[in-house]
Amino acid sequence: MFPNNRLLQIVLLISLILASCGSNTENVAETPAANVSTEQMVPPFRYVGHVDAEHADFYEYTREDGKTCTITGAMFAGMSVSVSCEGDITALFIQQKGFRYIGNVYQGKIYVYEYTRDDGHVCTYVSGHGDGTRTDIDC
């Protein structure tokens, strides 16, 4: 009857198929805010701080052997976590205090930061951005 009847049928069929798939957002849990207050943390973990430019949050807990471990979680094109238990890492970098931006390497994909602990040791935090995110801490 209409010259574009076949095209209309194809478009309607595709629309029905897509509609039957449903929304993929109704079962997705909300991601918690990056800056979690210390009141919301469950012991033994403590929220330490955040580096906005790296979408990274830092947490601490004390092991049975007395060493304080820092856990880093970063969300940037993927999830990355790292941990360092090199002695007593203190909360010097709460709300980015104590972090020093050093620069970046590897065509701008790896960012380097430093902070100094109370005991005088300098820790290096690196965050890499490529097809995902990778973070690491070394003291």
mmCIF file of C-alpha atoms in Angstrom:
data_model
loop_
_atom_site.group_PDB
_atom_site.id
_atom_site.type_symbol
_atom_site.label_atom_id
_atom_site.label_comp_id
_atom_site.label_asym_id
_atom_site.label_seq_id
_atom_site.Cartn_x
_atom_site.Cartn_y
_atom_site.Cartn_z
ATOM 1 C CA MET A 1 0.000 0.000 0.000
ATOM 2 C CA PHE A 2 2.682 2.509 1.011
ATOM 3 C CA PRO A 3 6.085 2.441 -0.719
ATOM 4 C CA ASN A 4 8.001 2.565 2.594
ATOM 5 C CA ASN A 5 5.859 -0.103 4.282
ATOM 6 C CA ARG A 6 8.802 -2.550 4.543
ATOM 7 C CA LEU A 7 11.028 0.096 6.142
ATOM 8 C CA LEU A 8 8.279 0.978 8.612
ATOM 9 C CA GLN A 9 7.914 -2.697 9.563
ATOM 10 C CA ILE A 10 11.664 -2.996 10.191
ATOM 11 C CA VAL A 11 11.721 0.146 12.337
ATOM 12 C CA LEU A 12 8.740 -1.073 14.382
ATOM 13 C CA LEU A 13 10.330 -4.500 14.843
ATOM 14 C CA ILE A 14 13.582 -2.974 16.077
ATOM 15 C CA SER A 15 11.644 -0.680 18.436
ATOM 16 C CA LEU A 16 9.729 -3.627 19.890
ATOM 17 C CA ILE A 17 12.921 -5.621 20.395
ATOM 18 C CA LEU A 18 14.629 -2.716 22.147
ATOM 19 C CA ALA A 19 11.562 -2.034 24.295
ATOM 20 C CA SER A 20 11.414 -5.669 25.404
ATOM 21 C CA CYS A 21 14.995 -5.445 26.679
ATOM 22 C CA GLY A 22 13.928 -2.936 29.302
ATOM 23 C CA SER A 23 15.984 -0.331 31.030
ATOM 24 C CA ASN A 24 19.404 -1.310 32.272
ATOM 25 C CA THR A 25 19.380 1.335 34.984
ATOM 26 C CA GLU A 26 16.675 0.068 37.308
ATOM 27 C CA ASN A 27 18.896 -2.584 38.950
ATOM 28 C CA VAL A 28 22.039 -0.473 39.169
ATOM 29 C CA ALA A 29 23.025 0.431 42.717
ATOM 30 C CA GLU A 30 23.952 4.001 43.431
ATOM 31 C CA THR A 31 27.651 4.644 43.796
ATOM 32 C CA PRO A 32 28.481 6.200 47.170
ATOM 33 C CA ALA A 33 29.954 9.672 47.211
ATOM 34 C CA ALA A 34 33.721 9.854 46.889
ATOM 35 C CA ASN A 35 34.213 11.874 50.062
ATOM 36 C CA VAL A 36 32.888 9.486 52.668
ATOM 37 C CA SER A 37 32.771 10.913 56.159
ATOM 38 C CA THR A 38 34.524 9.084 58.964
ATOM 39 C CA GLU A 39 31.171 8.545 60.681
ATOM 40 C CA GLN A 40 30.092 6.318 57.789
ATOM 41 C CA MET A 41 33.145 4.059 57.949
ATOM 42 C CA VAL A 42 32.891 0.667 59.605
ATOM 43 C CA PRO A 43 35.751 -0.174 61.987
ATOM 44 C CA PRO A 44 38.549 -1.125 61.622
ATOM 45 C CA PHE A 45 38.683 1.156 58.560
ATOM 46 C CA ARG A 46 39.223 4.933 58.690
ATOM 47 C CA TYR A 47 38.673 7.374 55.841
ATOM 48 C CA VAL A 48 41.864 9.350 55.259
ATOM 49 C CA GLY A 49 41.424 11.638 52.273
ATOM 50 C CA HIS A 50 40.766 12.188 48.593
ATOM 51 C CA VAL A 51 42.655 13.433 45.530
ATOM 52 C CA ASP A 52 40.058 14.945 43.207
ATOM 53 C CA ALA A 53 42.235 14.938 40.101
ATOM 54 C CA GLU A 54 42.741 11.180 40.394
ATOM 55 C CA HIS A 55 39.253 10.238 41.623
ATOM 56 C CA ALA A 56 41.095 8.426 44.427
ATOM 57 C CA ASP A 57 40.064 7.803 48.015
ATOM 58 C CA PHE A 58 42.392 6.677 50.795
ATOM 59 C CA TYR A 59 41.513 4.488 53.766
ATOM 60 C CA GLU A 60 43.572 3.097 56.650
ATOM 61 C CA TYR A 61 43.405 0.237 59.078
ATOM 62 C CA THR A 62 45.853 -1.142 61.628
ATOM 63 C CA ARG A 63 46.970 -4.742 61.293
ATOM 64 C CA GLU A 64 47.457 -7.115 64.221
ATOM 65 C CA ASP A 65 51.235 -6.597 63.958
ATOM 66 C CA GLY A 66 50.771 -2.854 64.583
ATOM 67 C CA LYS A 67 51.483 -1.644 61.044
ATOM 68 C CA THR A 68 49.029 0.811 59.551
ATOM 69 C CA CYS A 69 47.986 -0.040 56.002
ATOM 70 C CA THR A 70 46.745 2.501 53.483
ATOM 71 C CA ILE A 71 44.242 1.325 50.888
ATOM 72 C CA THR A 72 43.719 3.345 47.725
ATOM 73 C CA GLY A 73 40.626 3.057 45.577
ATOM 74 C CA ALA A 74 40.384 4.940 42.287
ATOM 75 C CA MET A 75 37.524 5.121 39.813
ATOM 76 C CA PHE A 76 38.552 6.422 36.414
ATOM 77 C CA ALA A 77 37.620 4.340 33.360
ATOM 78 C CA GLY A 78 37.603 1.313 35.639
ATOM 79 C CA MET A 79 38.349 0.430 39.242
ATOM 80 C CA SER A 80 41.812 0.167 40.715
ATOM 81 C CA VAL A 81 42.925 -0.646 44.223
ATOM 82 C CA SER A 82 46.300 -0.785 45.922
ATOM 83 C CA VAL A 83 47.624 -1.201 49.432
ATOM 84 C CA SER A 84 50.766 -0.219 51.294
ATOM 85 C CA CYS A 85 51.661 -1.403 54.785
ATOM 86 C CA GLU A 86 55.085 0.203 54.992
ATOM 87 C CA GLY A 87 55.172 1.340 58.591
ATOM 88 C CA ASP A 88 52.854 3.861 60.139
ATOM 89 C CA ILE A 89 51.231 5.899 57.377
ATOM 90 C CA THR A 90 49.467 8.818 59.024
ATOM 91 C CA ALA A 91 46.581 10.978 57.908
ATOM 92 C CA LEU A 92 48.771 13.824 56.645
ATOM 93 C CA PHE A 93 46.880 14.022 53.410
ATOM 94 C CA ILE A 94 43.368 14.531 54.783
ATOM 95 C CA GLN A 95 41.466 16.552 52.188
ATOM 96 C CA GLN A 96 44.584 16.679 49.998
ATOM 97 C CA LYS A 97 46.768 18.380 52.630
ATOM 98 C CA GLY A 98 50.298 17.168 52.291
ATOM 99 C CA PHE A 99 49.984 15.892 48.721
ATOM 100 C CA ARG A 100 52.467 17.412 46.311
ATOM 101 C CA TYR A 101 51.938 17.062 42.583
ATOM 102 C CA ILE A 102 55.300 16.069 41.078
ATOM 103 C CA GLY A 103 54.358 15.745 37.414
ATOM 104 C CA ASN A 104 53.364 13.190 34.861
ATOM 105 C CA VAL A 105 55.142 10.755 32.564
ATOM 106 C CA TYR A 106 54.342 8.266 29.817
ATOM 107 C CA GLN A 107 52.718 10.770 27.477
ATOM 108 C CA GLY A 108 50.764 12.318 30.340
ATOM 109 C CA LYS A 109 49.029 9.081 31.347
ATOM 110 C CA ILE A 110 50.818 8.540 34.678
ATOM 111 C CA TYR A 111 50.486 11.146 37.428
ATOM 112 C CA VAL A 112 52.946 11.225 40.327
ATOM 113 C CA TYR A 113 52.270 12.650 43.805
ATOM 114 C CA GLU A 114 54.272 12.613 47.038
ATOM 115 C CA TYR A 115 53.457 13.107 50.683
ATOM 116 C CA THR A 116 55.602 13.041 53.814
ATOM 117 C CA ARG A 117 54.648 10.940 56.815
ATOM 118 C CA ASP A 118 55.079 12.104 60.410
ATOM 119 C CA ASP A 119 58.128 9.860 60.705
ATOM 120 C CA GLY A 120 59.797 11.742 57.822
ATOM 121 C CA HIS A 121 59.485 9.012 55.191
ATOM 122 C CA VAL A 122 58.339 10.238 51.799
ATOM 123 C CA CYS A 123 55.652 8.187 50.078
ATOM 124 C CA THR A 124 55.047 8.230 46.343
ATOM 125 C CA TYR A 125 51.537 7.753 44.984
ATOM 126 C CA VAL A 126 51.146 7.064 41.257
ATOM 127 C CA SER A 127 47.970 6.874 39.234
ATOM 128 C CA GLY A 128 47.887 5.697 35.642
ATOM 129 C CA HIS A 129 45.136 6.434 33.145
ATOM 130 C CA GLY A 130 44.899 4.462 29.929
ATOM 131 C CA ASP A 131 42.349 1.804 29.088
ATOM 132 C CA GLY A 132 41.687 1.621 32.831
ATOM 133 C CA THR A 133 43.104 2.916 36.066
ATOM 134 C CA ARG A 134 46.057 1.650 38.085
ATOM 135 C CA THR A 135 47.263 3.095 41.358
ATOM 136 C CA ASP A 136 50.141 2.261 43.641
ATOM 137 C CA ILE A 137 51.825 3.591 46.782
ATOM 138 C CA ASP A 138 55.426 3.144 47.826
ATOM 139 C CA CYS A 139 57.067 4.507 50.960
#
